[in-house]
Amino acid sequence: MDSSQPTPEGVLSILDTDLYKLTMQCAVLQFFPKTHVTYKFTNRTPDMRLSHEAFLWVQSQVEKLKDLFLSSEEHDWLKTKCLFLKHDYLEFLCRYRFNPSQHVKLEYVPVSGTHGDINLSVEGLWVDTILYEIPLLALVSEAYFKFCDRDWSYEGQEKNAYEKGIKLLSGGCVFSEFGTRRRRDTETQHQVIQGLKRAAQDCQDCSGKLTGTSNVYFAKQYDLLPVGTMAHEWFMGIAASENDYEDATRTGLKNWTKCFGRSVLAVALTDTFGTPAFLKVFGEPISEELINHDASNTDSAAQKVPTYAEVFTGVRQDSGDPLEYINTMRKFYETMSLPNGRTIVFSDSLNVEKCIEYKSNAEQAGFKPTFGIGTFLTNDFKSLTSGAKSVPLNIVIKLSSAEGHPAVKLSDDLGKNTGDQEEVEKAKMQLGYVGKHWEGGNEKSRWG
């Protein structure tokens, strides 16, 4: 693409989102097309508030989402590059339109004379509202650094990304850019990807590799692989809609495999309700329904039924102590008598040093580590006046209910439990969840 032209503000395309929102929407369309959900915004850096001017900009940009649609060129690209997205889903996406006046509630609550909090929620059918999360988060972040904190500059961003890329590649790290949701703005993400691509070009003899980006729009613009599978939302929505935590993981794995097939988009996120509870199901034989669904298994009765751990090629670590997680997964796969070479994708608050450390430990345990790096790439700035780190917003939008039941996430770190507290305790009791605090997981200061 032409990097000499200024980047437009706001959300650039319906594909200006993470791939896993599309894959989950595809699965939701197949299995939960009538499920009603709500989402809720949380600012984990509550001292970093928006001005009213910033709020009005967000409001106007949210309204503009209604004008986005999948172009014929984008449709053809998805059809060619994302073969796992079904024809029926692509036809649905061609017809899809954001409807913020119906789905999004946005309110400004003054706290001081100049700044305030925002109340932001989304409500509607799951299949209609699942795509709002990423653009809304990106818009709030862009608004803050456009109007409230201007003590920063783009100068050196491409170079910084290049240097980070060189360190990662020369360190043997296989990684993707995962930074859309908390990017400083769209121009920053452009410069970061340009720097990473230049590093990959200059480091072709390195043992590391830039595998792609989670952002589908930028993957298309920069000829990169779109990367991603599922998010916590998939298991949270199933558990809430069916009011059943004990069977939610089983249903989620079964439906995911039924939608996409065995070993396709087959990196499983393990920590939604705690990794120990997940592994109990992951080690089970796949559903008989899947065996009957797989037309290639014409003599399935005579074959050994594989476990979910066998049909999924790896797992994603997104909370808790990564080194402890490596050990947990090594013991699990050994118990399952599965060979070395499974993938672990690390995606929780990464930087270069952490990637290199986790890579060494994961490889020693027999894994193929890869890394999804987000905020460290797309929101890493310094204050122009002090030279100190310019702290990113730590903001999230989480599924808050489905079919009228609260949606919660437990994770592998007590500090990342989210949702209605009474429901969190109910889920813990049902699943026998024993939480831990990880000192590296402080949500209030993880980037500041």
PDB file of C-alpha atoms in Angstrom, residues 5-245:
ATOM      1  CA  GLN A   5      -0.449   9.014   2.116  1.00  0.00           C
ATOM      2  CA  PRO A   6      -1.813  10.054   5.534  1.00  0.00           C
ATOM      3  CA  THR A   7      -3.902   7.414   7.270  1.00  0.00           C
ATOM      4  CA  PRO A   8      -7.588   8.257   7.752  1.00  0.00           C
ATOM      5  CA  GLU A   9      -8.765   8.452  11.347  1.00  0.00           C
ATOM      6  CA  GLY A  10     -11.051   5.922  12.987  1.00  0.00           C
ATOM      7  CA  VAL A  11     -11.970   2.459  11.744  1.00  0.00           C
ATOM      8  CA  LEU A  12     -10.911   1.870   8.154  1.00  0.00           C
ATOM      9  CA  SER A  13     -12.951  -1.152   7.078  1.00  0.00           C
ATOM     10  CA  ILE A  14     -15.309  -3.810   8.348  1.00  0.00           C
ATOM     11  CA  LEU A  15     -12.169  -5.992   8.246  1.00  0.00           C
ATOM     12  CA  ASP A  16     -10.312  -3.561  10.542  1.00  0.00           C
ATOM     13  CA  THR A  17     -10.729  -6.104  13.336  1.00  0.00           C
ATOM     14  CA  ASP A  18      -9.147  -9.277  14.664  1.00  0.00           C
ATOM     15  CA  LEU A  19      -9.547 -12.482  12.696  1.00  0.00           C
ATOM     16  CA  TYR A  20     -10.981 -14.342  15.669  1.00  0.00           C
ATOM     17  CA  LYS A  21     -14.026 -12.058  15.632  1.00  0.00           C
ATOM     18  CA  LEU A  22     -14.811 -13.312  12.121  1.00  0.00           C
ATOM     19  CA  THR A  23     -14.167 -16.970  12.947  1.00  0.00           C
ATOM     20  CA  MET A  24     -16.316 -16.756  16.079  1.00  0.00           C
ATOM     21  CA  GLN A  25     -19.059 -14.939  14.163  1.00  0.00           C
ATOM     22  CA  CYS A  26     -18.958 -17.772  11.623  1.00  0.00           C
ATOM     23  CA  ALA A  27     -19.441 -20.344  14.409  1.00  0.00           C
ATOM     24  CA  VAL A  28     -22.098 -18.265  16.173  1.00  0.00           C
ATOM     25  CA  LEU A  29     -24.039 -17.980  12.907  1.00  0.00           C
ATOM     26  CA  GLN A  30     -24.069 -21.778  12.644  1.00  0.00           C
ATOM     27  CA  PHE A  31     -24.836 -22.685  16.252  1.00  0.00           C
ATOM     28  CA  PHE A  32     -26.244 -19.650  18.107  1.00  0.00           C
ATOM     29  CA  PRO A  33     -27.964 -17.381  15.535  1.00  0.00           C
ATOM     30  CA  LYS A  34     -30.803 -16.385  17.894  1.00  0.00           C
ATOM     31  CA  THR A  35     -28.801 -15.930  21.119  1.00  0.00           C
ATOM     32  CA  HIS A  36     -29.204 -12.517  22.745  1.00  0.00           C
ATOM     33  CA  VAL A  37     -26.151 -11.002  24.455  1.00  0.00           C
ATOM     34  CA  THR A  38     -24.809  -7.885  26.139  1.00  0.00           C
ATOM     35  CA  TYR A  39     -21.279  -6.463  26.351  1.00  0.00           C
ATOM     36  CA  LYS A  40     -19.809  -4.015  28.858  1.00  0.00           C
ATOM     37  CA  PHE A  41     -16.831  -1.636  28.619  1.00  0.00           C
ATOM     38  CA  THR A  42     -14.317  -1.335  31.475  1.00  0.00           C
ATOM     39  CA  ASN A  43     -11.452   1.129  31.850  1.00  0.00           C
ATOM     40  CA  ARG A  44      -8.800  -0.548  34.015  1.00  0.00           C
ATOM     41  CA  THR A  45      -6.853   2.727  34.071  1.00  0.00           C
ATOM     42  CA  PRO A  46      -9.660   4.816  35.630  1.00  0.00           C
ATOM     43  CA  ASP A  47      -7.485   7.897  36.182  1.00  0.00           C
ATOM     44  CA  MET A  48      -7.094   8.198  32.408  1.00  0.00           C
ATOM     45  CA  ARG A  49     -10.432   9.747  31.458  1.00  0.00           C
ATOM     46  CA  LEU A  50     -11.804  11.254  28.267  1.00  0.00           C
ATOM     47  CA  SER A  51     -12.561  14.915  27.789  1.00  0.00           C
ATOM     48  CA  HIS A  52     -16.011  15.796  26.493  1.00  0.00           C
ATOM     49  CA  GLU A  53     -14.423  16.693  23.166  1.00  0.00           C
ATOM     50  CA  ALA A  54     -12.900  13.216  22.972  1.00  0.00           C
ATOM     51  CA  PHE A  55     -16.245  11.645  23.863  1.00  0.00           C
ATOM     52  CA  LEU A  56     -18.020  13.563  21.092  1.00  0.00           C
ATOM     53  CA  TRP A  57     -15.409  12.328  18.614  1.00  0.00           C
ATOM     54  CA  VAL A  58     -15.968   8.715  19.724  1.00  0.00           C
ATOM     55  CA  GLN A  59     -19.705   9.254  19.414  1.00  0.00           C
ATOM     56  CA  SER A  60     -19.363  10.508  15.845  1.00  0.00           C
ATOM     57  CA  GLN A  61     -17.006   7.679  14.876  1.00  0.00           C
ATOM     58  CA  VAL A  62     -19.350   5.049  16.335  1.00  0.00           C
ATOM     59  CA  GLU A  63     -22.158   6.487  14.249  1.00  0.00           C
ATOM     60  CA  LYS A  64     -19.963   6.156  11.137  1.00  0.00           C
ATOM     61  CA  LEU A  65     -19.645   2.402  11.669  1.00  0.00           C
ATOM     62  CA  LYS A  66     -23.029   2.040   9.975  1.00  0.00           C
ATOM     63  CA  ASP A  67     -21.402   3.036   6.670  1.00  0.00           C
ATOM     64  CA  LEU A  68     -18.942   0.130   6.636  1.00  0.00           C
ATOM     65  CA  PHE A  69     -19.569  -2.927   4.477  1.00  0.00           C
ATOM     66  CA  LEU A  70     -17.612  -5.764   2.924  1.00  0.00           C
ATOM     67  CA  SER A  71     -16.492  -4.756  -0.552  1.00  0.00           C
ATOM     68  CA  SER A  72     -16.447  -7.241  -3.403  1.00  0.00           C
ATOM     69  CA  GLU A  73     -12.639  -7.036  -3.406  1.00  0.00           C
ATOM     70  CA  GLU A  74     -12.526  -7.847   0.310  1.00  0.00           C
ATOM     71  CA  HIS A  75     -14.974 -10.711  -0.188  1.00  0.00           C
ATOM     72  CA  ASP A  76     -12.826 -12.218  -2.930  1.00  0.00           C
ATOM     73  CA  TRP A  77      -9.713 -11.850  -0.772  1.00  0.00           C
ATOM     74  CA  LEU A  78     -11.353 -13.621   2.177  1.00  0.00           C
ATOM     75  CA  LYS A  79     -12.591 -16.364  -0.123  1.00  0.00           C
ATOM     76  CA  THR A  80      -9.029 -16.933  -1.343  1.00  0.00           C
ATOM     77  CA  LYS A  81      -7.041 -16.408   1.865  1.00  0.00           C
ATOM     78  CA  CYS A  82      -9.438 -17.679   4.545  1.00  0.00           C
ATOM     79  CA  LEU A  83     -10.634 -20.985   3.156  1.00  0.00           C
ATOM     80  CA  PHE A  84     -11.994 -21.964   6.573  1.00  0.00           C
ATOM     81  CA  LEU A  85     -14.709 -19.288   6.347  1.00  0.00           C
ATOM     82  CA  LYS A  86     -17.771 -20.986   4.919  1.00  0.00           C
ATOM     83  CA  HIS A  87     -19.667 -19.809   1.856  1.00  0.00           C
ATOM     84  CA  ASP A  88     -22.845 -19.186   3.866  1.00  0.00           C
ATOM     85  CA  TYR A  89     -20.895 -17.062   6.318  1.00  0.00           C
ATOM     86  CA  LEU A  90     -19.214 -14.990   3.615  1.00  0.00           C
ATOM     87  CA  GLU A  91     -22.621 -14.331   2.083  1.00  0.00           C
ATOM     88  CA  PHE A  92     -23.872 -13.274   5.517  1.00  0.00           C
ATOM     89  CA  LEU A  93     -20.871 -10.958   5.940  1.00  0.00           C
ATOM     90  CA  CYS A  94     -21.605  -9.345   2.568  1.00  0.00           C
ATOM     91  CA  ARG A  95     -25.052  -8.397   3.899  1.00  0.00           C
ATOM     92  CA  TYR A  96     -23.860  -7.462   7.380  1.00  0.00           C
ATOM     93  CA  ARG A  97     -24.098  -3.862   8.546  1.00  0.00           C
ATOM     94  CA  PHE A  98     -23.297  -2.304  11.900  1.00  0.00           C
ATOM     95  CA  ASN A  99     -26.386  -0.725  13.466  1.00  0.00           C
ATOM     96  CA  PRO A 100     -24.981   1.374  16.320  1.00  0.00           C
ATOM     97  CA  SER A 101     -28.208   3.308  16.948  1.00  0.00           C
ATOM     98  CA  GLN A 102     -29.864   0.003  17.822  1.00  0.00           C
ATOM     99  CA  HIS A 103     -26.973  -1.868  19.431  1.00  0.00           C
ATOM    100  CA  VAL A 104     -24.667   0.649  21.164  1.00  0.00           C
ATOM    101  CA  LYS A 105     -25.352   2.745  24.258  1.00  0.00           C
ATOM    102  CA  LEU A 106     -22.766   5.446  24.882  1.00  0.00           C
ATOM    103  CA  GLU A 107     -22.947   7.948  27.731  1.00  0.00           C
ATOM    104  CA  TYR A 108     -20.579  10.592  29.104  1.00  0.00           C
ATOM    105  CA  VAL A 109     -20.445  10.996  32.903  1.00  0.00           C
ATOM    106  CA  PRO A 110     -18.584  14.165  34.012  1.00  0.00           C
ATOM    107  CA  VAL A 111     -16.178  13.594  36.896  1.00  0.00           C
ATOM    108  CA  SER A 112     -14.249  16.871  36.907  1.00  0.00           C
ATOM    109  CA  GLY A 113     -14.627  20.121  35.076  1.00  0.00           C
ATOM    110  CA  THR A 114     -12.769  18.827  32.045  1.00  0.00           C
ATOM    111  CA  HIS A 115     -12.911  15.019  32.018  1.00  0.00           C
ATOM    112  CA  GLY A 116     -15.307  12.176  32.684  1.00  0.00           C
ATOM    113  CA  ASP A 117     -16.029   8.482  32.447  1.00  0.00           C
ATOM    114  CA  ILE A 118     -17.854   6.793  29.626  1.00  0.00           C
ATOM    115  CA  ASN A 119     -20.565   4.198  30.027  1.00  0.00           C
ATOM    116  CA  LEU A 120     -20.431   1.976  26.975  1.00  0.00           C
ATOM    117  CA  SER A 121     -22.485  -1.147  26.361  1.00  0.00           C
ATOM    118  CA  VAL A 122     -23.629  -3.233  23.403  1.00  0.00           C
ATOM    119  CA  GLU A 123     -26.791  -5.325  23.203  1.00  0.00           C
ATOM    120  CA  GLY A 124     -28.469  -7.481  20.552  1.00  0.00           C
ATOM    121  CA  LEU A 125     -28.197 -10.850  18.869  1.00  0.00           C
ATOM    122  CA  TRP A 126     -24.743 -12.359  19.338  1.00  0.00           C
ATOM    123  CA  VAL A 127     -24.245 -12.762  15.606  1.00  0.00           C
ATOM    124  CA  ASP A 128     -25.117  -9.079  15.032  1.00  0.00           C
ATOM    125  CA  THR A 129     -23.061  -7.569  17.877  1.00  0.00           C
ATOM    126  CA  ILE A 130     -19.896  -9.696  17.999  1.00  0.00           C
ATOM    127  CA  LEU A 131     -17.958  -7.377  15.667  1.00  0.00           C
ATOM    128  CA  TYR A 132     -18.313  -4.212  17.784  1.00  0.00           C
ATOM    129  CA  GLU A 133     -15.672  -4.979  20.430  1.00  0.00           C
ATOM    130  CA  ILE A 134     -12.459  -4.325  18.514  1.00  0.00           C
ATOM    131  CA  PRO A 135     -13.464  -1.132  16.661  1.00  0.00           C
ATOM    132  CA  LEU A 136     -14.999   0.369  19.810  1.00  0.00           C
ATOM    133  CA  LEU A 137     -11.851  -0.262  21.851  1.00  0.00           C
ATOM    134  CA  ALA A 138      -9.646   1.125  19.084  1.00  0.00           C
ATOM    135  CA  LEU A 139     -11.797   4.256  18.852  1.00  0.00           C
ATOM    136  CA  VAL A 140     -11.689   4.966  22.595  1.00  0.00           C
ATOM    137  CA  SER A 141      -7.912   4.586  22.632  1.00  0.00           C
ATOM    138  CA  GLU A 142      -7.499   6.808  19.580  1.00  0.00           C
ATOM    139  CA  ALA A 143      -9.755   9.461  21.121  1.00  0.00           C
ATOM    140  CA  TYR A 144      -7.761   9.599  24.347  1.00  0.00           C
ATOM    141  CA  PHE A 145      -4.456  10.129  22.568  1.00  0.00           C
ATOM    142  CA  LYS A 146      -5.970  12.484  20.015  1.00  0.00           C
ATOM    143  CA  PHE A 147      -7.571  14.868  22.525  1.00  0.00           C
ATOM    144  CA  CYS A 148      -6.461  14.125  26.107  1.00  0.00           C
ATOM    145  CA  ASP A 149      -2.802  13.142  25.938  1.00  0.00           C
ATOM    146  CA  ARG A 150      -1.002  14.811  23.043  1.00  0.00           C
ATOM    147  CA  ASP A 151       2.444  14.668  24.613  1.00  0.00           C
ATOM    148  CA  TRP A 152       3.796  12.160  22.090  1.00  0.00           C
ATOM    149  CA  SER A 153       4.891  11.893  18.495  1.00  0.00           C
ATOM    150  CA  TYR A 154       4.953   9.354  15.654  1.00  0.00           C
ATOM    151  CA  GLU A 155       8.647  10.062  15.191  1.00  0.00           C
ATOM    152  CA  GLY A 156      10.661   6.855  15.445  1.00  0.00           C
ATOM    153  CA  GLN A 157       7.675   4.482  15.559  1.00  0.00           C
ATOM    154  CA  GLU A 158       8.542   2.613  12.368  1.00  0.00           C
ATOM    155  CA  LYS A 159      12.169   2.429  13.468  1.00  0.00           C
ATOM    156  CA  ASN A 160      11.219   1.177  16.933  1.00  0.00           C
ATOM    157  CA  ALA A 161       9.055  -1.551  15.428  1.00  0.00           C
ATOM    158  CA  TYR A 162      11.879  -2.467  13.049  1.00  0.00           C
ATOM    159  CA  GLU A 163      14.362  -2.793  15.893  1.00  0.00           C
ATOM    160  CA  LYS A 164      11.955  -4.884  17.956  1.00  0.00           C
ATOM    161  CA  GLY A 165      11.351  -7.076  14.916  1.00  0.00           C
ATOM    162  CA  ILE A 166      15.094  -7.572  14.372  1.00  0.00           C
ATOM    163  CA  LYS A 167      15.570  -8.599  18.014  1.00  0.00           C
ATOM    164  CA  LEU A 168      12.676 -11.040  17.876  1.00  0.00           C
ATOM    165  CA  LEU A 169      13.713 -12.527  14.549  1.00  0.00           C
ATOM    166  CA  SER A 170      17.385 -12.839  15.437  1.00  0.00           C
ATOM    167  CA  GLY A 171      16.296 -14.369  18.748  1.00  0.00           C
ATOM    168  CA  GLY A 172      14.459 -17.082  16.832  1.00  0.00           C
ATOM    169  CA  CYS A 173      10.957 -15.955  17.797  1.00  0.00           C
ATOM    170  CA  VAL A 174       7.978 -16.792  15.583  1.00  0.00           C
ATOM    171  CA  PHE A 175       5.470 -14.004  16.170  1.00  0.00           C
ATOM    172  CA  SER A 176       2.469 -12.049  14.918  1.00  0.00           C
ATOM    173  CA  GLU A 177       1.232  -8.505  15.482  1.00  0.00           C
ATOM    174  CA  PHE A 178      -1.842  -8.556  17.781  1.00  0.00           C
ATOM    175  CA  GLY A 179      -2.242  -4.871  18.599  1.00  0.00           C
ATOM    176  CA  THR A 180      -5.496  -3.575  17.093  1.00  0.00           C
ATOM    177  CA  ARG A 181      -7.656  -3.290  20.203  1.00  0.00           C
ATOM    178  CA  ARG A 182      -5.302  -1.021  22.129  1.00  0.00           C
ATOM    179  CA  ARG A 183      -3.446   0.692  19.296  1.00  0.00           C
ATOM    180  CA  ARG A 184      -2.706   4.362  19.758  1.00  0.00           C
ATOM    181  CA  ASP A 185      -4.388   4.952  16.429  1.00  0.00           C
ATOM    182  CA  THR A 186      -4.534   3.547  12.911  1.00  0.00           C
ATOM    183  CA  GLU A 187      -1.438   5.444  11.733  1.00  0.00           C
ATOM    184  CA  THR A 188       0.588   3.846  14.529  1.00  0.00           C
ATOM    185  CA  GLN A 189      -0.477   0.378  13.463  1.00  0.00           C
ATOM    186  CA  HIS A 190       0.464   1.175   9.868  1.00  0.00           C
ATOM    187  CA  GLN A 191       3.955   2.273  10.921  1.00  0.00           C
ATOM    188  CA  VAL A 192       4.427  -0.729  13.190  1.00  0.00           C
ATOM    189  CA  ILE A 193       3.543  -3.213  10.465  1.00  0.00           C
ATOM    190  CA  GLN A 194       5.782  -1.379   8.004  1.00  0.00           C
ATOM    191  CA  GLY A 195       8.666  -1.645  10.469  1.00  0.00           C
ATOM    192  CA  LEU A 196       8.039  -5.321  11.149  1.00  0.00           C
ATOM    193  CA  LYS A 197       7.859  -6.130   7.441  1.00  0.00           C
ATOM    194  CA  ARG A 198      11.114  -4.291   6.825  1.00  0.00           C
ATOM    195  CA  ALA A 199      12.734  -6.260   9.645  1.00  0.00           C
ATOM    196  CA  ALA A 200      11.500  -9.526   8.165  1.00  0.00           C
ATOM    197  CA  GLN A 201      12.925  -8.535   4.783  1.00  0.00           C
ATOM    198  CA  ASP A 202      16.299  -7.623   6.276  1.00  0.00           C
ATOM    199  CA  CYS A 203      16.456 -10.696   8.508  1.00  0.00           C
ATOM    200  CA  GLN A 204      15.540 -13.464   6.076  1.00  0.00           C
ATOM    201  CA  ASP A 205      18.411 -15.602   7.307  1.00  0.00           C
ATOM    202  CA  CYS A 206      17.248 -15.348  10.918  1.00  0.00           C
ATOM    203  CA  SER A 207      15.641 -18.350  12.580  1.00  0.00           C
ATOM    204  CA  GLY A 208      12.626 -16.290  13.682  1.00  0.00           C
ATOM    205  CA  LYS A 209       9.630 -15.414  11.524  1.00  0.00           C
ATOM    206  CA  LEU A 210       6.935 -12.758  11.249  1.00  0.00           C
ATOM    207  CA  THR A 211       3.891 -14.946  10.635  1.00  0.00           C
ATOM    208  CA  GLY A 212       1.262 -12.254  10.199  1.00  0.00           C
ATOM    209  CA  THR A 213      -1.193  -9.977  11.971  1.00  0.00           C
ATOM    210  CA  SER A 214      -4.478 -10.542  13.751  1.00  0.00           C
ATOM    211  CA  ASN A 215      -5.908  -7.522  11.901  1.00  0.00           C
ATOM    212  CA  VAL A 216      -7.652  -8.746   8.755  1.00  0.00           C
ATOM    213  CA  TYR A 217      -7.621  -5.364   7.023  1.00  0.00           C
ATOM    214  CA  PHE A 218      -3.892  -4.886   7.513  1.00  0.00           C
ATOM    215  CA  ALA A 219      -3.229  -8.496   6.508  1.00  0.00           C
ATOM    216  CA  LYS A 220      -4.869  -7.717   3.175  1.00  0.00           C
ATOM    217  CA  GLN A 221      -3.149  -4.335   2.776  1.00  0.00           C
ATOM    218  CA  TYR A 222       0.330  -5.668   3.552  1.00  0.00           C
ATOM    219  CA  ASP A 223       0.040  -9.169   2.073  1.00  0.00           C
ATOM    220  CA  LEU A 224       0.363 -10.876   5.455  1.00  0.00           C
ATOM    221  CA  LEU A 225      -1.320 -13.931   6.901  1.00  0.00           C
ATOM    222  CA  PRO A 226      -4.373 -13.125   9.072  1.00  0.00           C
ATOM    223  CA  VAL A 227      -3.837 -14.914  12.389  1.00  0.00           C
ATOM    224  CA  GLY A 228      -6.224 -16.039  15.129  1.00  0.00           C
ATOM    225  CA  THR A 229      -8.693 -18.681  16.224  1.00  0.00           C
ATOM    226  CA  MET A 230     -11.009 -18.101  19.215  1.00  0.00           C
ATOM    227  CA  ALA A 231     -11.376 -15.768  22.200  1.00  0.00           C
ATOM    228  CA  HIS A 232     -12.721 -16.191  25.746  1.00  0.00           C
ATOM    229  CA  GLU A 233     -16.035 -14.892  24.443  1.00  0.00           C
ATOM    230  CA  TRP A 234     -16.728 -18.198  22.674  1.00  0.00           C
ATOM    231  CA  PHE A 235     -16.740 -20.262  25.863  1.00  0.00           C
ATOM    232  CA  MET A 236     -18.237 -17.460  27.988  1.00  0.00           C
ATOM    233  CA  GLY A 237     -21.208 -17.082  25.653  1.00  0.00           C
ATOM    234  CA  ILE A 238     -21.896 -20.809  25.560  1.00  0.00           C
ATOM    235  CA  ALA A 239     -21.711 -21.142  29.347  1.00  0.00           C
ATOM    236  CA  ALA A 240     -24.020 -18.172  29.923  1.00  0.00           C
ATOM    237  CA  SER A 241     -26.543 -18.972  27.193  1.00  0.00           C
ATOM    238  CA  GLU A 242     -26.898 -22.544  28.409  1.00  0.00           C
ATOM    239  CA  ASN A 243     -26.418 -21.623  32.098  1.00  0.00           C
ATOM    240  CA  ASP A 244     -23.955 -24.513  32.374  1.00  0.00           C
ATOM    241  CA  TYR A 245     -20.271 -24.091  33.229  1.00  0.00           C
TER     242      TYR A 245
END
